[in-house]
PDB file of C-alpha atoms in Angstrom:
ATOM      1  CA  UNK U 418      10.150  14.920  -3.463  1.00 95.00           C
ATOM      2  CA  UNK U 419       7.574  12.892  -2.125  1.00 96.00           C
ATOM      3  CA  UNK U 420       4.727  15.814  -3.162  1.00 96.00           C
ATOM      4  CA  UNK U 421       5.842  15.087  -6.933  1.00 97.00           C
ATOM      5  CA  UNK U 422       4.152  11.883  -6.213  1.00 97.00           C
ATOM      6  CA  UNK U 423       0.854  12.950  -5.304  1.00 97.00           C
ATOM      7  CA  UNK U 424      -2.552  14.694  -5.463  1.00 95.00           C
ATOM      8  CA  UNK U 425      -1.852  18.570  -4.181  1.00 91.00           C
ATOM      9  CA  UNK U 426      -5.442  18.035  -2.263  1.00 94.00           C
ATOM     10  CA  UNK U 427      -2.331  16.152   0.677  1.00 97.00           C
ATOM     11  CA  UNK U 428       0.379  18.022   2.376  1.00 98.00           C
ATOM     12  CA  UNK U 429       3.114  16.788   2.241  1.00 98.00           C
ATOM     13  CA  UNK U 430       6.613  17.268   4.108  1.00 98.00           C
ATOM     14  CA  UNK U 431      10.792  15.550   4.815  1.00 98.00           C
ATOM     15  CA  UNK U 432      13.552  15.596   5.908  1.00 97.00           C
ATOM     16  CA  UNK U 433      17.504  14.702   4.741  1.00 95.00           C
ATOM     17  CA  UNK U 434      18.087  14.949   8.795  1.00 92.00           C
ATOM     18  CA  UNK U 435      16.504  14.963  12.387  1.00 92.00           C
ATOM     19  CA  UNK U 436      15.773  16.894  14.739  1.00 87.00           C
ATOM     20  CA  UNK U 437      16.570  17.033  18.741  1.00 88.00           C
ATOM     21  CA  UNK U 438      14.673  14.580  20.833  1.00 90.00           C
ATOM     22  CA  UNK U 439      13.687  17.108  23.045  1.00 89.00           C
ATOM     23  CA  UNK U 440      11.139  18.839  20.609  1.00 89.00           C
ATOM     24  CA  UNK U 441       8.436  15.181  20.939  1.00 95.00           C
ATOM     25  CA  UNK U 442       5.734  15.005  23.168  1.00 96.00           C
ATOM     26  CA  UNK U 443       6.200  13.742  26.719  1.00 97.00           C
ATOM     27  CA  UNK U 444       3.598  11.262  25.828  1.00 97.00           C
ATOM     28  CA  UNK U 445       5.731  10.518  22.554  1.00 96.00           C
ATOM     29  CA  UNK U 446       8.677  10.654  24.274  1.00 96.00           C
ATOM     30  CA  UNK U 447       7.616   7.988  26.358  1.00 96.00           C
ATOM     31  CA  UNK U 448       6.741   5.189  23.923  1.00 96.00           C
ATOM     32  CA  UNK U 449      10.729   5.227  22.785  1.00 95.00           C
ATOM     33  CA  UNK U 450      12.447   5.879  26.384  1.00 95.00           C
ATOM     34  CA  UNK U 451      13.602   2.187  26.071  1.00 95.00           C
ATOM     35  CA  UNK U 452      14.565   2.119  21.957  1.00 96.00           C
ATOM     36  CA  UNK U 453      18.340   2.740  20.762  1.00 96.00           C
ATOM     37  CA  UNK U 454      19.061   7.011  19.292  1.00 94.00           C
ATOM     38  CA  UNK U 455      18.219   5.922  15.585  1.00 94.00           C
ATOM     39  CA  UNK U 456      15.353   4.966  16.390  1.00 95.00           C
ATOM     40  CA  UNK U 457      14.347   7.793  18.514  1.00 95.00           C
ATOM     41  CA  UNK U 458      15.345  10.142  16.321  1.00 95.00           C
ATOM     42  CA  UNK U 459      13.474   8.786  13.364  1.00 96.00           C
ATOM     43  CA  UNK U 460      10.440   8.641  15.271  1.00 96.00           C
ATOM     44  CA  UNK U 461      11.262  12.268  16.631  1.00 96.00           C
ATOM     45  CA  UNK U 462      12.035  13.180  13.053  1.00 97.00           C
ATOM     46  CA  UNK U 463       9.205  12.319  10.845  1.00 97.00           C
ATOM     47  CA  UNK U 464       6.914  13.264  13.556  1.00 97.00           C
ATOM     48  CA  UNK U 465       7.751  17.312  13.472  1.00 97.00           C
ATOM     49  CA  UNK U 466       7.355  16.080   9.208  1.00 97.00           C
ATOM     50  CA  UNK U 467       3.972  15.030  10.128  1.00 98.00           C
ATOM     51  CA  UNK U 468       2.898  18.174  12.324  1.00 98.00           C
ATOM     52  CA  UNK U 469       5.190  19.768   9.597  1.00 98.00           C
ATOM     53  CA  UNK U 470       2.358  19.027   7.048  1.00 98.00           C
ATOM     54  CA  UNK U 471      -0.681  18.484   9.160  1.00 98.00           C
ATOM     55  CA  UNK U 472      -0.045  22.431  10.347  1.00 98.00           C
ATOM     56  CA  UNK U 473      -0.409  23.909   6.999  1.00 97.00           C
ATOM     57  CA  UNK U 474      -4.040  22.407   7.345  1.00 98.00           C
ATOM     58  CA  UNK U 475      -4.443  25.244  10.185  1.00 98.00           C
ATOM     59  CA  UNK U 476      -3.740  22.113  12.752  1.00 98.00           C
ATOM     60  CA  UNK U 477      -2.319  23.072  15.780  1.00 97.00           C
ATOM     61  CA  UNK U 478       0.699  20.823  16.943  1.00 97.00           C
ATOM     62  CA  UNK U 479       0.034  17.708  19.269  1.00 97.00           C
ATOM     63  CA  UNK U 480       1.554  14.257  19.991  1.00 97.00           C
ATOM     64  CA  UNK U 481       0.767  11.611  17.648  1.00 97.00           C
ATOM     65  CA  UNK U 482       1.086   8.286  19.052  1.00 97.00           C
ATOM     66  CA  UNK U 483       0.853   5.118  17.784  1.00 95.00           C
ATOM     67  CA  UNK U 484      -1.935   2.596  18.067  1.00 93.00           C
ATOM     68  CA  UNK U 485      -2.492  -0.516  19.239  1.00 91.00           C
ATOM     69  CA  UNK U 486      -0.514  -2.235  15.942  1.00 90.00           C
ATOM     70  CA  UNK U 487       1.636   0.846  15.206  1.00 89.00           C
ATOM     71  CA  UNK U 488       0.578   2.825  12.545  1.00 91.00           C
ATOM     72  CA  UNK U 489       0.058   6.807  13.814  1.00 93.00           C
ATOM     73  CA  UNK U 490      -3.278   8.002  15.314  1.00 96.00           C
ATOM     74  CA  UNK U 491      -4.006  10.919  12.923  1.00 98.00           C
ATOM     75  CA  UNK U 492      -6.664  13.857  14.274  1.00 97.00           C
ATOM     76  CA  UNK U 493      -9.880  13.455  13.566  1.00 97.00           C
ATOM     77  CA  UNK U 494     -10.563  13.923   9.991  1.00 97.00           C
ATOM     78  CA  UNK U 495      -7.627  13.396   8.223  1.00 98.00           C
ATOM     79  CA  UNK U 496      -5.579  10.653   6.931  1.00 97.00           C
ATOM     80  CA  UNK U 497      -1.519  10.046   6.584  1.00 98.00           C
ATOM     81  CA  UNK U 498       1.815   8.245   6.215  1.00 98.00           C
ATOM     82  CA  UNK U 499       4.159   7.868   7.097  1.00 97.00           C
ATOM     83  CA  UNK U 500       8.098   6.659   6.518  1.00 98.00           C
ATOM     84  CA  UNK U 501      11.793   6.441   7.317  1.00 96.00           C
ATOM     85  CA  UNK U 502      14.423   5.438   6.083  1.00 96.00           C
ATOM     86  CA  UNK U 503      18.054   6.170   6.244  1.00 93.00           C
ATOM     87  CA  UNK U 504      18.956   9.897   5.562  1.00 94.00           C
ATOM     88  CA  UNK U 505      15.033  10.370   4.778  1.00 97.00           C
ATOM     89  CA  UNK U 506      12.116  11.284   6.595  1.00 97.00           C
ATOM     90  CA  UNK U 507       8.663  12.184   5.061  1.00 98.00           C
ATOM     91  CA  UNK U 508       5.373  12.468   6.459  1.00 98.00           C
ATOM     92  CA  UNK U 509       2.115  13.180   3.600  1.00 98.00           C
ATOM     93  CA  UNK U 510      -1.456  14.025   5.266  1.00 98.00           C
ATOM     94  CA  UNK U 511      -5.003  14.732   3.847  1.00 97.00           C
ATOM     95  CA  UNK U 512      -8.429  15.983   5.185  1.00 97.00           C
ATOM     96  CA  UNK U 513     -10.934  12.565   4.608  1.00 95.00           C
ATOM     97  CA  UNK U 514     -12.963  14.280   2.750  1.00 94.00           C
ATOM     98  CA  UNK U 515     -10.542  14.288  -0.151  1.00 95.00           C
ATOM     99  CA  UNK U 516      -8.916  10.731   0.426  1.00 96.00           C
ATOM    100  CA  UNK U 517      -9.414   7.801   2.061  1.00 96.00           C
ATOM    101  CA  UNK U 518      -6.174   6.147   2.397  1.00 97.00           C
ATOM    102  CA  UNK U 519      -2.006   7.131   1.949  1.00 97.00           C
ATOM    103  CA  UNK U 520       0.445   4.684   2.028  1.00 98.00           C
ATOM    104  CA  UNK U 521       4.370   6.399   1.333  1.00 98.00           C
ATOM    105  CA  UNK U 522       7.835   4.130   1.458  1.00 98.00           C
ATOM    106  CA  UNK U 523      10.756   4.933   1.144  1.00 98.00           C
ATOM    107  CA  UNK U 524      13.956   2.702   1.147  1.00 98.00           C
ATOM    108  CA  UNK U 525      17.675   3.232  -0.219  1.00 98.00           C
ATOM    109  CA  UNK U 526      18.617   2.671  -4.223  1.00 98.00           C
ATOM    110  CA  UNK U 527      19.824  -1.224  -2.863  1.00 98.00           C
ATOM    111  CA  UNK U 528      18.969  -4.354  -3.665  1.00 97.00           C
ATOM    112  CA  UNK U 529      17.751  -6.611  -1.358  1.00 97.00           C
ATOM    113  CA  UNK U 530      19.555  -8.184   1.253  1.00 95.00           C
ATOM    114  CA  UNK U 531      20.024 -11.143   0.098  1.00 95.00           C
ATOM    115  CA  UNK U 532      17.477 -14.206  -2.209  1.00 95.00           C
ATOM    116  CA  UNK U 533      15.688 -14.959   0.613  1.00 96.00           C
ATOM    117  CA  UNK U 534      14.177 -11.735   1.408  1.00 97.00           C
ATOM    118  CA  UNK U 535      13.483 -11.308  -2.377  1.00 97.00           C
ATOM    119  CA  UNK U 536      11.828 -14.389  -1.574  1.00 96.00           C
ATOM    120  CA  UNK U 537       9.825 -13.969   0.944  1.00 97.00           C
ATOM    121  CA  UNK U 538       8.896 -10.379  -1.011  1.00 98.00           C
ATOM    122  CA  UNK U 539       8.178 -11.065  -5.118  1.00 98.00           C
ATOM    123  CA  UNK U 540       5.818 -13.320  -6.789  1.00 98.00           C
ATOM    124  CA  UNK U 541       7.157 -15.148 -10.230  1.00 97.00           C
ATOM    125  CA  UNK U 542       4.985 -13.171 -12.139  1.00 97.00           C
ATOM    126  CA  UNK U 543       6.961  -9.869 -10.672  1.00 98.00           C
ATOM    127  CA  UNK U 544      10.992 -11.886 -11.099  1.00 97.00           C
ATOM    128  CA  UNK U 545      10.061 -12.152 -14.905  1.00 97.00           C
ATOM    129  CA  UNK U 546       9.639  -8.327 -14.563  1.00 97.00           C
ATOM    130  CA  UNK U 547      13.209  -7.379 -13.466  1.00 96.00           C
ATOM    131  CA  UNK U 548      15.082  -8.142 -16.697  1.00 93.00           C
ATOM    132  CA  UNK U 549      12.814  -6.184 -18.725  1.00 95.00           C
ATOM    133  CA  UNK U 550      12.481  -3.106 -15.996  1.00 97.00           C
ATOM    134  CA  UNK U 551      16.702  -3.634 -15.250  1.00 96.00           C
ATOM    135  CA  UNK U 552      17.511  -3.027 -18.965  1.00 95.00           C
ATOM    136  CA  UNK U 553      15.466  -0.191 -19.076  1.00 94.00           C
ATOM    137  CA  UNK U 554      17.688   1.808 -16.351  1.00 96.00           C
ATOM    138  CA  UNK U 555      20.107  -0.843 -14.652  1.00 97.00           C
ATOM    139  CA  UNK U 556      21.253   2.051 -12.121  1.00 97.00           C
ATOM    140  CA  UNK U 557      17.384   1.009 -10.598  1.00 98.00           C
ATOM    141  CA  UNK U 558      17.235  -1.028  -7.647  1.00 98.00           C
ATOM    142  CA  UNK U 559      14.235  -3.261  -9.279  1.00 98.00           C
ATOM    143  CA  UNK U 560      13.341  -5.407  -6.386  1.00 98.00           C
ATOM    144  CA  UNK U 561      14.003  -2.959  -4.131  1.00 98.00           C
ATOM    145  CA  UNK U 562      11.041  -0.662  -5.668  1.00 98.00           C
ATOM    146  CA  UNK U 563       8.657  -3.516  -5.628  1.00 98.00           C
ATOM    147  CA  UNK U 564       9.237  -3.680  -1.676  1.00 98.00           C
ATOM    148  CA  UNK U 565       8.640  -0.636  -1.050  1.00 98.00           C
ATOM    149  CA  UNK U 566       6.248  -0.794  -3.678  1.00 98.00           C
ATOM    150  CA  UNK U 567       3.866  -3.259  -1.672  1.00 98.00           C
ATOM    151  CA  UNK U 568       4.779  -1.474   1.616  1.00 98.00           C
ATOM    152  CA  UNK U 569       2.555   2.212   0.780  1.00 98.00           C
ATOM    153  CA  UNK U 570       0.085  -0.772  -0.654  1.00 98.00           C
ATOM    154  CA  UNK U 571       0.385  -1.909   2.774  1.00 98.00           C
ATOM    155  CA  UNK U 572      -0.561   1.361   4.986  1.00 97.00           C
ATOM    156  CA  UNK U 573      -2.719   2.577   2.734  1.00 97.00           C
ATOM    157  CA  UNK U 574      -4.666  -0.510   2.959  1.00 97.00           C
ATOM    158  CA  UNK U 575      -4.765  -1.333   6.739  1.00 97.00           C
ATOM    159  CA  UNK U 576      -6.503   1.485   7.954  1.00 96.00           C
ATOM    160  CA  UNK U 577      -9.183   0.521   5.593  1.00 96.00           C
ATOM    161  CA  UNK U 578      -9.321  -2.812   7.155  1.00 96.00           C
ATOM    162  CA  UNK U 579      -6.914  -3.416  10.560  1.00 95.00           C
ATOM    163  CA  UNK U 580      -6.019  -6.884   8.996  1.00 96.00           C
ATOM    164  CA  UNK U 581      -2.524  -8.258   7.389  1.00 96.00           C
ATOM    165  CA  UNK U 582      -1.234  -8.138   4.024  1.00 98.00           C
ATOM    166  CA  UNK U 583       1.629 -10.663   3.045  1.00 98.00           C
ATOM    167  CA  UNK U 584       3.720  -9.246   0.816  1.00 98.00           C
ATOM    168  CA  UNK U 585       2.206 -12.803  -1.502  1.00 98.00           C
ATOM    169  CA  UNK U 586      -1.135 -10.446  -0.817  1.00 98.00           C
ATOM    170  CA  UNK U 587      -0.834  -8.604  -3.747  1.00 98.00           C
ATOM    171  CA  UNK U 588       1.117  -8.363  -6.663  1.00 98.00           C
ATOM    172  CA  UNK U 589       2.966  -5.625  -8.026  1.00 98.00           C
ATOM    173  CA  UNK U 590       3.450  -4.280 -12.589  1.00 98.00           C
ATOM    174  CA  UNK U 591       5.960  -2.081 -12.453  1.00 98.00           C
ATOM    175  CA  UNK U 592       6.040   0.867 -15.756  1.00 97.00           C
ATOM    176  CA  UNK U 593       9.156   2.581 -15.477  1.00 97.00           C
ATOM    177  CA  UNK U 594       7.793   4.728 -18.534  1.00 96.00           C
ATOM    178  CA  UNK U 595       5.244   6.115 -17.062  1.00 97.00           C
ATOM    179  CA  UNK U 596       7.517   6.522 -12.597  1.00 97.00           C
ATOM    180  CA  UNK U 597       3.944   3.887 -12.016  1.00 98.00           C
ATOM    181  CA  UNK U 598       3.078   1.176 -10.710  1.00 98.00           C
ATOM    182  CA  UNK U 599      -0.581  -0.952  -9.954  1.00 97.00           C
ATOM    183  CA  UNK U 600      -0.715  -3.197  -7.530  1.00 98.00           C
ATOM    184  CA  UNK U 601      -3.622  -6.051  -7.929  1.00 98.00           C
ATOM    185  CA  UNK U 602      -4.553  -7.814  -4.317  1.00 98.00           C
ATOM    186  CA  UNK U 603      -5.137 -11.406  -4.513  1.00 98.00           C
ATOM    187  CA  UNK U 604      -7.567 -11.228  -1.158  1.00 97.00           C
ATOM    188  CA  UNK U 605     -10.664  -9.589  -1.089  1.00 97.00           C
ATOM    189  CA  UNK U 606     -10.262  -5.788  -1.208  1.00 95.00           C
ATOM    190  CA  UNK U 607     -11.161  -3.430   1.724  1.00 95.00           C
ATOM    191  CA  UNK U 608     -15.033  -1.729   1.157  1.00 92.00           C
ATOM    192  CA  UNK U 609     -14.921   2.011   0.019  1.00 90.00           C
ATOM    193  CA  UNK U 610     -18.175   3.944   0.095  1.00 86.00           C
ATOM    194  CA  UNK U 611     -19.492   0.904  -0.856  1.00 89.00           C
ATOM    195  CA  UNK U 612     -17.104  -0.300  -3.561  1.00 91.00           C
ATOM    196  CA  UNK U 613     -14.697  -3.287  -3.303  1.00 94.00           C
ATOM    197  CA  UNK U 614     -11.365  -1.795  -4.280  1.00 95.00           C
ATOM    198  CA  UNK U 615      -9.148  -4.638  -6.313  1.00 96.00           C
ATOM    199  CA  UNK U 616      -5.774  -3.188  -5.996  1.00 96.00           C
ATOM    200  CA  UNK U 617      -3.830   0.382  -5.757  1.00 97.00           C
ATOM    201  CA  UNK U 618      -3.018   2.475  -7.721  1.00 96.00           C
ATOM    202  CA  UNK U 619       0.942   4.490  -7.284  1.00 97.00           C
ATOM    203  CA  UNK U 620       3.834   6.727  -8.723  1.00 98.00           C
ATOM    204  CA  UNK U 621       7.821   6.080  -7.998  1.00 98.00           C
ATOM    205  CA  UNK U 622      11.170   7.709  -8.083  1.00 98.00           C
ATOM    206  CA  UNK U 623      14.599   6.937  -8.129  1.00 98.00           C
ATOM    207  CA  UNK U 624      16.132   9.675  -6.363  1.00 97.00           C
ATOM    208  CA  UNK U 625      19.825  10.906  -4.641  1.00 96.00           C
ATOM    209  CA  UNK U 626      20.425   7.023  -3.546  1.00 97.00           C
ATOM    210  CA  UNK U 627      16.359   6.931  -2.600  1.00 98.00           C
ATOM    211  CA  UNK U 628      13.433   4.742  -3.557  1.00 98.00           C
ATOM    212  CA  UNK U 629      10.133   6.927  -2.795  1.00 98.00           C
ATOM    213  CA  UNK U 630       6.952   5.012  -3.046  1.00 98.00           C
ATOM    214  CA  UNK U 631       3.736   6.371  -2.900  1.00 98.00           C
ATOM    215  CA  UNK U 632      -0.308   5.691  -2.641  1.00 98.00           C
ATOM    216  CA  UNK U 633      -3.159   7.708  -2.504  1.00 96.00           C
ATOM    217  CA  UNK U 634      -7.012   6.580  -2.618  1.00 93.00           C
ATOM    218  CA  UNK U 635      -9.799   9.295  -3.183  1.00 81.00           C
ATOM    219  CA  UNK U 636     -12.436   9.328  -1.055  1.00 54.00           C
ATOM    220  CA  UNK U 637     -15.241   9.505  -3.453  1.00 44.00           C
ATOM    221  CA  UNK U 638     -17.353   6.074  -4.805  1.00 33.00           C
ATOM    222  CA  UNK U 639     -17.635   5.949  -8.042  1.00 32.00           C
ATOM    223  CA  UNK U 640     -14.134   7.473  -8.654  1.00 43.00           C
ATOM    224  CA  UNK U 641     -11.532   4.807  -9.099  1.00 42.00           C
ATOM    225  CA  UNK U 642      -7.944   5.244  -6.969  1.00 40.00           C
ATOM    226  CA  UNK U 643      -5.859   8.131  -7.948  1.00 39.00           C
ATOM    227  CA  UNK U 644      -2.915   7.093  -9.017  1.00 39.00           C
ATOM    228  CA  UNK U 645      -0.043   8.329  -7.401  1.00 39.00           C
ATOM    229  CA  UNK U 646       1.082  11.286  -9.738  1.00 35.00           C
ATOM    230  CA  UNK U 647      -1.667  12.812 -10.481  1.00 31.00           C
ATOM    231  CA  UNK U 648      -5.406  13.931  -9.778  1.00 25.00           C
ATOM    232  CA  UNK U 649      -7.842  10.874 -10.474  1.00 27.00           C
ATOM    233  CA  UNK U 650       4.953   0.930   8.015  1.00 45.00           C
ATOM    234  CA  UNK U 651       7.103  -1.454   7.675  1.00 51.00           C
ATOM    235  CA  UNK U 652       4.892  -4.246   8.273  1.00 53.00           C
ATOM    236  CA  UNK U 653       5.456  -4.257  11.595  1.00 42.00           C
ATOM    237  CA  UNK U 654       4.787  -0.862  12.288  1.00 45.00           C
ATOM    238  CA  UNK U 655       2.367   0.088   8.995  1.00 45.00           C
ATOM    239  CA  UNK U 656       3.319   3.736   9.300  1.00 45.00           C
ATOM    240  CA  UNK U 657       6.342   4.893  12.047  1.00 57.00           C
TER     241      UNK U 657
END
């Protein structure tokens, strides 16, 4: 599913079930030794997905440990992103010669839990989109899709800046007819090859009870960010 949102230069792997925790490398197992069972299983499965995707580039299986802010540390010459939610885990990787950064996120197709969370995530201009979006496809939990899009943006932003990006520091416009979204940064964007990025573009899917979003940004400075769907962590844990 997630491969539909990303350029062919990316390799993806996904799972709708869990792999044994015993498949982890010892260094990885140590990271989650005191975690609850659900956390251990999602940690193990998403890393199995990442190793599968890396294997398509000829990269031998190796530990994929979290960095100091929780982001996964990828092999030299590669970028990637991981995501997991109930019933779904996925990972995406690409060569840094092709893609400068990737962000992916998956969420259940359910409304945000309460107005407090919605108020933290949604900007006024995003709220104004909701009525139009609900009229277009009432089966989609659009408030949660805004959350997912902002998570993907954050995961793409963080490796370029090593900085926090608040939900209110980017404004997202969702295009329901094309399955895409655009995110305009309200703080100075990262500089890539001498070009400051004003934002990111991405794609989304609503399928099988899930909402999936993705951002992939091309490396070349003279090209705009690649829109997910074609050529062109959580906040506490940027990518898993």
